[in-house]
Backbone as a chain_set.jsonl record, in Angstrom:
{"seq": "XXXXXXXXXXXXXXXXXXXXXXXXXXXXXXXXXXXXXXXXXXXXXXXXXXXXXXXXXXXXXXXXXXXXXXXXXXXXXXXXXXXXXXXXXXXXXXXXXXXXXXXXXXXXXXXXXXXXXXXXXXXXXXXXXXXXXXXXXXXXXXXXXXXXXX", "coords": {"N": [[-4.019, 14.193, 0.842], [-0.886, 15.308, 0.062], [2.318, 14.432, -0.951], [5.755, 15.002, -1.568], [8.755, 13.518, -2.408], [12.093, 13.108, -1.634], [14.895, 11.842, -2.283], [17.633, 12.13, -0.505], [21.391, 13.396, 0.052], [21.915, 15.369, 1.643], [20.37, 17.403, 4.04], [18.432, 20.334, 5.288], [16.48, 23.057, 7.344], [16.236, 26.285, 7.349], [15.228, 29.158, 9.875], [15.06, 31.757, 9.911], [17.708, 32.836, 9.601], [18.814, 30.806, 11.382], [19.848, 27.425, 11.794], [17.304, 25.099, 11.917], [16.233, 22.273, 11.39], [18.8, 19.694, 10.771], [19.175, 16.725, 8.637], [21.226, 13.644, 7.159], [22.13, 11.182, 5.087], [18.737, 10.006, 3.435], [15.213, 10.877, 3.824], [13.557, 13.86, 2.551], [11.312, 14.99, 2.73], [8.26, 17.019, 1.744], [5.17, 17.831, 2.893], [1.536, 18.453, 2.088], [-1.583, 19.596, 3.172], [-4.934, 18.75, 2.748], [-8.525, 19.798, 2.985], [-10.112, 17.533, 3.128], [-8.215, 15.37, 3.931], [-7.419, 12.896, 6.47], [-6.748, 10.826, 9.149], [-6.502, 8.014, 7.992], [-5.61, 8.577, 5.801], [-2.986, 9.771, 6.673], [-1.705, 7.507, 7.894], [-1.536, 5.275, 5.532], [0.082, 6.959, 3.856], [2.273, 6.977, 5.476], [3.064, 4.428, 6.052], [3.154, 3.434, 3.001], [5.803, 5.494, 2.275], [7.983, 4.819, 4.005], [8.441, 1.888, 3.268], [8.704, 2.199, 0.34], [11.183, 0.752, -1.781], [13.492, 3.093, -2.727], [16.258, 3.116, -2.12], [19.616, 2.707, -2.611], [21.118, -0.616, -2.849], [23.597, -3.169, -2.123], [24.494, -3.307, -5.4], [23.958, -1.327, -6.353], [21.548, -1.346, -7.226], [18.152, 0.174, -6.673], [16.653, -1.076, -4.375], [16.517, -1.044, -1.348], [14.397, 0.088, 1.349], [13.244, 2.616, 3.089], [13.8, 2.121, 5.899], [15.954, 0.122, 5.674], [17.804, 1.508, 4.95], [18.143, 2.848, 6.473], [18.041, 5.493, 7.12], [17.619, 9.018, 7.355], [14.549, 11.333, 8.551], [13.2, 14.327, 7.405], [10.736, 16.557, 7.774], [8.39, 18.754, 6.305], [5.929, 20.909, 6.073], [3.938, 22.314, 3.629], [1.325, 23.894, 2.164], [1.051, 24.936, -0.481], [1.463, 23.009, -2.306], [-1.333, 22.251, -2.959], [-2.034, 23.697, -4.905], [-4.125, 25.526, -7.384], [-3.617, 26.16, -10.454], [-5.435, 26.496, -12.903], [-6.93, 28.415, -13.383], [-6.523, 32.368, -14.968], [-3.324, 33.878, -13.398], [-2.457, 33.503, -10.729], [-1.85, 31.563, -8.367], [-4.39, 29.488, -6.581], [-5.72, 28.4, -3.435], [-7.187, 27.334, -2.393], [-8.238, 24.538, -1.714], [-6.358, 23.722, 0.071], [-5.755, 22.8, 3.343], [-6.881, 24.331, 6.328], [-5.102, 26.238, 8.826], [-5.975, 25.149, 11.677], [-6.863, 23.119, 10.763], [-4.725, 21.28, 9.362], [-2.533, 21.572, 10.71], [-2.907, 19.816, 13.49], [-3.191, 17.668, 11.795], [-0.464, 17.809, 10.372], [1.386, 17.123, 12.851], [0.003, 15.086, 13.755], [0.59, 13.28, 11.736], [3.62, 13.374, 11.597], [4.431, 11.852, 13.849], [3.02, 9.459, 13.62], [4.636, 8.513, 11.642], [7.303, 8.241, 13.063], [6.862, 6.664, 15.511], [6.49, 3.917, 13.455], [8.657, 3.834, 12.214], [10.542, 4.415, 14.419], [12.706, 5.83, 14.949], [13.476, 9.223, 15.656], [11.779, 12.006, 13.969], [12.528, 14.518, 11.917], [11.338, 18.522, 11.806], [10.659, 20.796, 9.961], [9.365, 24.217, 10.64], [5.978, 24.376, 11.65], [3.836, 26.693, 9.559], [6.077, 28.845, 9.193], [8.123, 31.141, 7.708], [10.722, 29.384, 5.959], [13.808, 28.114, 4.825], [15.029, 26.423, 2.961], [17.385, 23.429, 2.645], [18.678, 22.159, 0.227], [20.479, 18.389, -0.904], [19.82, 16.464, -3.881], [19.628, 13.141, -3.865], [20.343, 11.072, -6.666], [18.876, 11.963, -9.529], [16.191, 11.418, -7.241], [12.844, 12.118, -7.001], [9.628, 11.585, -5.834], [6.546, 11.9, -6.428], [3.597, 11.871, -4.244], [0.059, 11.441, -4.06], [-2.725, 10.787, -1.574], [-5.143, 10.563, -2.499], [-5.211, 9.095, -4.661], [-4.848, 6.57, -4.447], [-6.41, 4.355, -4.986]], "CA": [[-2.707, 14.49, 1.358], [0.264, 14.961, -0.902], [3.943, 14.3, -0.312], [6.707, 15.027, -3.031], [9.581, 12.582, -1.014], [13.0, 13.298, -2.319], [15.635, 10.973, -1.521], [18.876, 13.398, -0.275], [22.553, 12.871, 0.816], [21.635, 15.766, 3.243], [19.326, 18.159, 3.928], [18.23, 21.035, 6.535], [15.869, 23.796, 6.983], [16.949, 27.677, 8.123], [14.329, 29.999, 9.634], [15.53, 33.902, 10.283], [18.774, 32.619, 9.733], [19.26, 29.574, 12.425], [19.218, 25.871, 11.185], [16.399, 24.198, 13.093], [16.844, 20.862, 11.293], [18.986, 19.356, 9.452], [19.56, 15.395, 8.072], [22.074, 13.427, 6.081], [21.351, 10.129, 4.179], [17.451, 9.88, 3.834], [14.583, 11.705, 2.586], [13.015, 15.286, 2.812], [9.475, 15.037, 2.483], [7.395, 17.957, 1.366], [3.704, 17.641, 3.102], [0.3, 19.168, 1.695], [-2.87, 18.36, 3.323], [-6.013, 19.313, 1.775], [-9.676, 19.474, 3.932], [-10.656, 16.026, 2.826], [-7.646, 14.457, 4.835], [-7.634, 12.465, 7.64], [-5.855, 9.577, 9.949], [-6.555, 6.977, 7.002], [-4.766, 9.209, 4.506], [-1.816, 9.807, 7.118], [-1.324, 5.762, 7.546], [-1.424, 4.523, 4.365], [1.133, 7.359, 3.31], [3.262, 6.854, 5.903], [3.821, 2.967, 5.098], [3.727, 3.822, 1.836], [7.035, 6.576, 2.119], [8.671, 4.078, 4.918], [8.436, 1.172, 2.547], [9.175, 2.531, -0.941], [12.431, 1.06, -1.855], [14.444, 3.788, -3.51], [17.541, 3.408, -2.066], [20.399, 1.414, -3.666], [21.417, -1.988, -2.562], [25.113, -3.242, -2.684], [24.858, -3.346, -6.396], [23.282, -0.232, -7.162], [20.098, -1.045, -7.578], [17.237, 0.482, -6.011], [16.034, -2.501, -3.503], [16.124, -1.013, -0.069], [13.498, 0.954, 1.929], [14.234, 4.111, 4.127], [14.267, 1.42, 6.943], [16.898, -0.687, 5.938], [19.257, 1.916, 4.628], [18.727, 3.547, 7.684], [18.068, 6.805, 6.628], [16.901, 10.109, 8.435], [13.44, 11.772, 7.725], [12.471, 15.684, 7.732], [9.346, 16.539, 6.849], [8.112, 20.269, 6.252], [4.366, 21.251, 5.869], [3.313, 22.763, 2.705], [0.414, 24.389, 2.191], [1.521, 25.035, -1.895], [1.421, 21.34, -2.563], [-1.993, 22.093, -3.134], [-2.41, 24.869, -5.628], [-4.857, 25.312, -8.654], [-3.175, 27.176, -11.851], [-6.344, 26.244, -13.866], [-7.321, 30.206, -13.767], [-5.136, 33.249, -14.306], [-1.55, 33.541, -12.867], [-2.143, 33.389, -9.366], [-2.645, 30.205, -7.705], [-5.533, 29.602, -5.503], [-5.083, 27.408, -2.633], [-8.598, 26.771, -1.802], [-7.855, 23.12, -1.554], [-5.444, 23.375, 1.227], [-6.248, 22.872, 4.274], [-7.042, 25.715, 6.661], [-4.343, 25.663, 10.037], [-7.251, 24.479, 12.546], [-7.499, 21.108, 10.195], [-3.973, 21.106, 8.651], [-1.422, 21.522, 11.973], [-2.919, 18.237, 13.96], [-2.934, 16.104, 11.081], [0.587, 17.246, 10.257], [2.024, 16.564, 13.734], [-0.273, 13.086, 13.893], [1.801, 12.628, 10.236], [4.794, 12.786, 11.946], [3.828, 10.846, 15.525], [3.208, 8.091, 13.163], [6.034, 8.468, 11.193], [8.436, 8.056, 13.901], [6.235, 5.058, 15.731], [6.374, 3.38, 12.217], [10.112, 3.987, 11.84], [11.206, 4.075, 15.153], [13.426, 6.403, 15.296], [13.067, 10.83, 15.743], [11.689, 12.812, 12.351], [13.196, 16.227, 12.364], [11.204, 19.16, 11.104], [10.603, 22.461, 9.59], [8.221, 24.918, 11.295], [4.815, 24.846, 10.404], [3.368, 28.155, 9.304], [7.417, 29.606, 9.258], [8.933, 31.203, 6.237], [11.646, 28.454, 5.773], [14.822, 28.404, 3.543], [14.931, 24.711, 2.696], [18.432, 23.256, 1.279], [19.033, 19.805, 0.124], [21.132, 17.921, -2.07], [19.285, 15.609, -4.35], [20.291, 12.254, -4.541], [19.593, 10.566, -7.696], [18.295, 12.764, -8.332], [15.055, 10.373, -7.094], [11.694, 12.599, -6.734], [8.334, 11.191, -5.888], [4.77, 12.785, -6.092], [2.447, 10.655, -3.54], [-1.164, 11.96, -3.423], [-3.589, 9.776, -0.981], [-6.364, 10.321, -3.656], [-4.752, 8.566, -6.211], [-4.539, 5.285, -4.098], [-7.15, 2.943, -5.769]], "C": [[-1.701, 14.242, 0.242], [1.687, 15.734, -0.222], [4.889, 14.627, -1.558], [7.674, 14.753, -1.678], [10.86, 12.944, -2.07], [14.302, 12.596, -1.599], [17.041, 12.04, -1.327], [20.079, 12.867, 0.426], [22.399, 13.694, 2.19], [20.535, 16.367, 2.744], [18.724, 18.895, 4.871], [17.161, 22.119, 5.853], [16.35, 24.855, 7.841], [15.548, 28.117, 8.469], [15.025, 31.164, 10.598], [17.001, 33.206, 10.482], [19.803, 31.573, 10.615], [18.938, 27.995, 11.535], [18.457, 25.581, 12.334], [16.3, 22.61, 13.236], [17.626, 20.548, 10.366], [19.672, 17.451, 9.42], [20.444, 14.938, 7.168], [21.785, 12.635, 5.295], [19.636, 9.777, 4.577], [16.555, 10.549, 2.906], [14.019, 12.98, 3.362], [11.64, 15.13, 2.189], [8.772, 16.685, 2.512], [5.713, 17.949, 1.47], [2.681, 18.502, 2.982], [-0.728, 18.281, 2.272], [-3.905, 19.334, 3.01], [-7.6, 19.049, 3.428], [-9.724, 18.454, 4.493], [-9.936, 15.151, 4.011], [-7.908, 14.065, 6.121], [-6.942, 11.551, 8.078], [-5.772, 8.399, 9.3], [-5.55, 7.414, 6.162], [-3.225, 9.281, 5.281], [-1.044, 8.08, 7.608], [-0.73, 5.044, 6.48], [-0.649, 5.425, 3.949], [2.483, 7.178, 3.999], [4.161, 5.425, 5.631], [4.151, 3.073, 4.193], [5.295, 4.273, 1.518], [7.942, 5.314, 2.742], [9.007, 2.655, 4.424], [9.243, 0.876, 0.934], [10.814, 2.1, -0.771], [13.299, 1.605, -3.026], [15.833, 4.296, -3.094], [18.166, 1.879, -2.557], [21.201, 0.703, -2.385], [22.956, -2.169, -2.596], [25.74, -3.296, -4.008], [24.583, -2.462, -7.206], [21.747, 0.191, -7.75], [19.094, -0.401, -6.605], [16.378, -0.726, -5.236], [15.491, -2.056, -2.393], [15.217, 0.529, 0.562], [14.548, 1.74, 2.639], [14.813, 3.029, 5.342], [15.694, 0.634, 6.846], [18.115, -0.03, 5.298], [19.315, 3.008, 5.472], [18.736, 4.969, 7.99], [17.458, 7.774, 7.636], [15.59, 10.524, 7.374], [13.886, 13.12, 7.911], [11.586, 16.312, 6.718], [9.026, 17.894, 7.008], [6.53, 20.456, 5.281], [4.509, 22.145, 4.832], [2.06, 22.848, 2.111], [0.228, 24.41, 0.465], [1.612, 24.037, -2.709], [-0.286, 21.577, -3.43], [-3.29, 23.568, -3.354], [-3.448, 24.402, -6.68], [-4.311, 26.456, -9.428], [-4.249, 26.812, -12.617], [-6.79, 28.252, -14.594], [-6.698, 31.104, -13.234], [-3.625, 32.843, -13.695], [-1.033, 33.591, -11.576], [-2.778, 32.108, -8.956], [-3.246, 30.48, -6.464], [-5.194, 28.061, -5.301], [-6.306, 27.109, -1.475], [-8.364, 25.423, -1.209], [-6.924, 22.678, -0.101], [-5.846, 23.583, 2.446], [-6.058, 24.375, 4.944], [-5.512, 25.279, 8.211], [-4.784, 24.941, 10.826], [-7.154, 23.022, 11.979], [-5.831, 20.549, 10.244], [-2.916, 20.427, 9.415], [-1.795, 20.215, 12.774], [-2.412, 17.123, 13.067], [-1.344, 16.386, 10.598], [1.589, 16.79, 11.815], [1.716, 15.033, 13.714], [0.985, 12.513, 12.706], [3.135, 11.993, 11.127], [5.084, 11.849, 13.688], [4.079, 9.747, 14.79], [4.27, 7.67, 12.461], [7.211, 7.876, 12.354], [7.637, 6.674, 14.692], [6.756, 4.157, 14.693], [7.569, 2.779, 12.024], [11.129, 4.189, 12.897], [12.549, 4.858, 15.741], [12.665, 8.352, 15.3], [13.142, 11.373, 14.305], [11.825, 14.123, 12.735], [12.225, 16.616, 11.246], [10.974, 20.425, 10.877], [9.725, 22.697, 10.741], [6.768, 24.996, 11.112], [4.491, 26.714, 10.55], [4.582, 29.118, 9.069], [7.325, 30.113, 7.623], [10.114, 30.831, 6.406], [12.139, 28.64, 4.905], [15.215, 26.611, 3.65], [16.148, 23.989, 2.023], [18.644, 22.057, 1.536], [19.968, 19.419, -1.25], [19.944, 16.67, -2.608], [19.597, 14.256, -4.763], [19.935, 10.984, -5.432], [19.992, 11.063, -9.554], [16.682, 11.643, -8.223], [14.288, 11.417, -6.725], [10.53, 11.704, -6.884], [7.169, 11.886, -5.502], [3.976, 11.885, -5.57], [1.079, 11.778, -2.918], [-2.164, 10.579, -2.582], [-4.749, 9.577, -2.011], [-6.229, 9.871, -4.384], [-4.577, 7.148, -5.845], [-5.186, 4.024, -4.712], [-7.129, 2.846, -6.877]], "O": [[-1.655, 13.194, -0.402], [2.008, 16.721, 0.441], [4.393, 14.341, -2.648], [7.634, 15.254, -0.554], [10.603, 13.05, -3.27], [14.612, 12.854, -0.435], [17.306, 12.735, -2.308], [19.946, 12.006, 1.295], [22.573, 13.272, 3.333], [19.9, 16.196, 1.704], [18.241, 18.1, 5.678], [16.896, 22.257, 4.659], [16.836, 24.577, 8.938], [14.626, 27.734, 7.748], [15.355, 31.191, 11.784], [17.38, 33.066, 11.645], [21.031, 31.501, 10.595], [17.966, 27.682, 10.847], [18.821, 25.754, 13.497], [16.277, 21.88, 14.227], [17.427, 20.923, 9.21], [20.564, 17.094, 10.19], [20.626, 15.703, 6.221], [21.027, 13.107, 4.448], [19.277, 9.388, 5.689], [16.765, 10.802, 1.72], [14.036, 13.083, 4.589], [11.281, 15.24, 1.016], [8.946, 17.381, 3.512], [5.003, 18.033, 0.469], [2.747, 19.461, 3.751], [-0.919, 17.07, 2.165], [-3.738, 20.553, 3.016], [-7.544, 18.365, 4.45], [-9.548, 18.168, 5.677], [-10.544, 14.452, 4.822], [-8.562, 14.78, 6.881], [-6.172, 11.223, 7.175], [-5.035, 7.563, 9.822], [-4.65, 6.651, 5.811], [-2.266, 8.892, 4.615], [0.157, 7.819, 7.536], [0.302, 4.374, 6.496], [-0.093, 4.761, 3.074], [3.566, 7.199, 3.414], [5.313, 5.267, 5.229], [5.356, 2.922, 3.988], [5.983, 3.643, 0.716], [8.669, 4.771, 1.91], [9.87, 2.089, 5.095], [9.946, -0.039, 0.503], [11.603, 2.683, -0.028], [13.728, 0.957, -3.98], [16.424, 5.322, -3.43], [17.736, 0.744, -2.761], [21.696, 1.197, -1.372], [23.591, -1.258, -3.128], [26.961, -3.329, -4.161], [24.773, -2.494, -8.422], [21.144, 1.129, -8.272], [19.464, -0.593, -5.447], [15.374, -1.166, -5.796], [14.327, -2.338, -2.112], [15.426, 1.698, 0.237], [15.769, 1.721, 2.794], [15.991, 3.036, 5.697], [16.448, 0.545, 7.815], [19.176, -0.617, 5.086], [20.143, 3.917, 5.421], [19.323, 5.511, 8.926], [16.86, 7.37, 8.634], [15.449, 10.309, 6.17], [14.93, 13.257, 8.549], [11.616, 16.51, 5.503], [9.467, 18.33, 8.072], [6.269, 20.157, 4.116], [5.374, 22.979, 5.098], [1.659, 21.852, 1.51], [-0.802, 23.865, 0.068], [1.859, 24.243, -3.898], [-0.392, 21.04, -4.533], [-4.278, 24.085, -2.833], [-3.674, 23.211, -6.895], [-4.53, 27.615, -9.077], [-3.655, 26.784, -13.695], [-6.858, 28.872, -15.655], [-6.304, 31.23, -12.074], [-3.055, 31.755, -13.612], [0.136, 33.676, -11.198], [-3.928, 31.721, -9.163], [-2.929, 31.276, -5.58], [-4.796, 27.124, -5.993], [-6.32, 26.809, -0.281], [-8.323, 25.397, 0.021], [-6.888, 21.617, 0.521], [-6.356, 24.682, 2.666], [-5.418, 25.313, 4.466], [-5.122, 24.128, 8.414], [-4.169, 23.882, 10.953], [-7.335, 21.99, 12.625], [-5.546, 19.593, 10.966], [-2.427, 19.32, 9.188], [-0.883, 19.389, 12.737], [-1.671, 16.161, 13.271], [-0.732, 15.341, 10.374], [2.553, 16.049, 11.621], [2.495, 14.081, 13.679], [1.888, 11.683, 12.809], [3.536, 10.844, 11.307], [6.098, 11.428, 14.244], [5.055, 9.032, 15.019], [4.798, 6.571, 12.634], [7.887, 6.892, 12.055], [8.002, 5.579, 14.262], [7.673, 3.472, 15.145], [7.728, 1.59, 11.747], [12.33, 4.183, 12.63], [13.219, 4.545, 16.725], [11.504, 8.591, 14.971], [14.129, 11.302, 13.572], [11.32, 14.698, 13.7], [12.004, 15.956, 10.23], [11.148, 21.199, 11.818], [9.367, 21.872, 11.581], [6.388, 25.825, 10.285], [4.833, 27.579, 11.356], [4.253, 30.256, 8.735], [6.694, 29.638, 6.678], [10.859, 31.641, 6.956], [11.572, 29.207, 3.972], [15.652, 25.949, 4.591], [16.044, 23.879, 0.801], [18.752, 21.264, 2.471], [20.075, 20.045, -2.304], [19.287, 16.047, -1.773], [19.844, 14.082, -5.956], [19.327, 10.016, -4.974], [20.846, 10.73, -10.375], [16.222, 11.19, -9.271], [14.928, 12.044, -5.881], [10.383, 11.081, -7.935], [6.918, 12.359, -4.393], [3.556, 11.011, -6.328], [1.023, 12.521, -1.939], [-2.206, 9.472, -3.119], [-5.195, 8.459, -2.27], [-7.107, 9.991, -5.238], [-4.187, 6.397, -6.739], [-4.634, 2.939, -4.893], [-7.642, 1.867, -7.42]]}, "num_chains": 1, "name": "protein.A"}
């Protein structure tokens, strides 16, 4: 499972021209899940994301988690997370899960997400063609694959 988490002042997603969600201070998560994944991999990323503190403190520093600065989530399934450019100029996306595997484990994602965190995670569509706009604030980007944990 891989996440690219982007910390944002806001952030929404359009599809055929309607906003469906959109958030202000927080992060926008970008979710890929691959075969392999499973309810171990969606745990340990979700603490992980819900933990990380990359928001700033009263002095500017980076100290506090999403929790304690209170932040909104929205999370949007990506399938593209989990390309191979090794050959030629088209990426193959073997790796990514199929819908049948992909769509449970991203709803469980966000079930636990919101348990975890306690409050409602707004998100894209899965399977939609989404117009995605965010401000970046930072700009702070993080790449979190579950395979890379030990």
């Amino acid at each position: 499972m891989r996440a690219v988490i982007q910390r944002v002042s806001k952030a929404s997603v359009t599809i055929e021209s309607v906003v469906k969600s959109e958030i202000g201070t927080g992060l926008m998560i970008l979710l890929g899940i691959e075969e392999a994944d499973n309810h171990g991999d969606i745990d340990w990323l979700v603490r992980k994301i819900i933990n990380m503190r990359i928001f700033p403190d009263e002095e500017g520093v980076m100290n506090k988690s999403l929790s304690d600065a209170g932040g909104e989530v929205l999370v949007v399934s990506q399938f593209t997370l989990h390309a191979s450019t090794k050959k030629g100029n088209r990426p193959s996306y073997l790796k990514a899960a199929r819908p049948e595997v992909s769509m449970p484990l991203y709803e469980a994602f966000i079930s636990a997400f919101e348990q975890e965190l306690g409050k409602k995670v707004k998100t894209g569509e899965f399977g939609s063609d989404m117009q995605v706009f965010l401000i970046n604030d930072g700009p702070i980007t993080i790449l979190i694959d579950t395979k890379d944990r030990q």
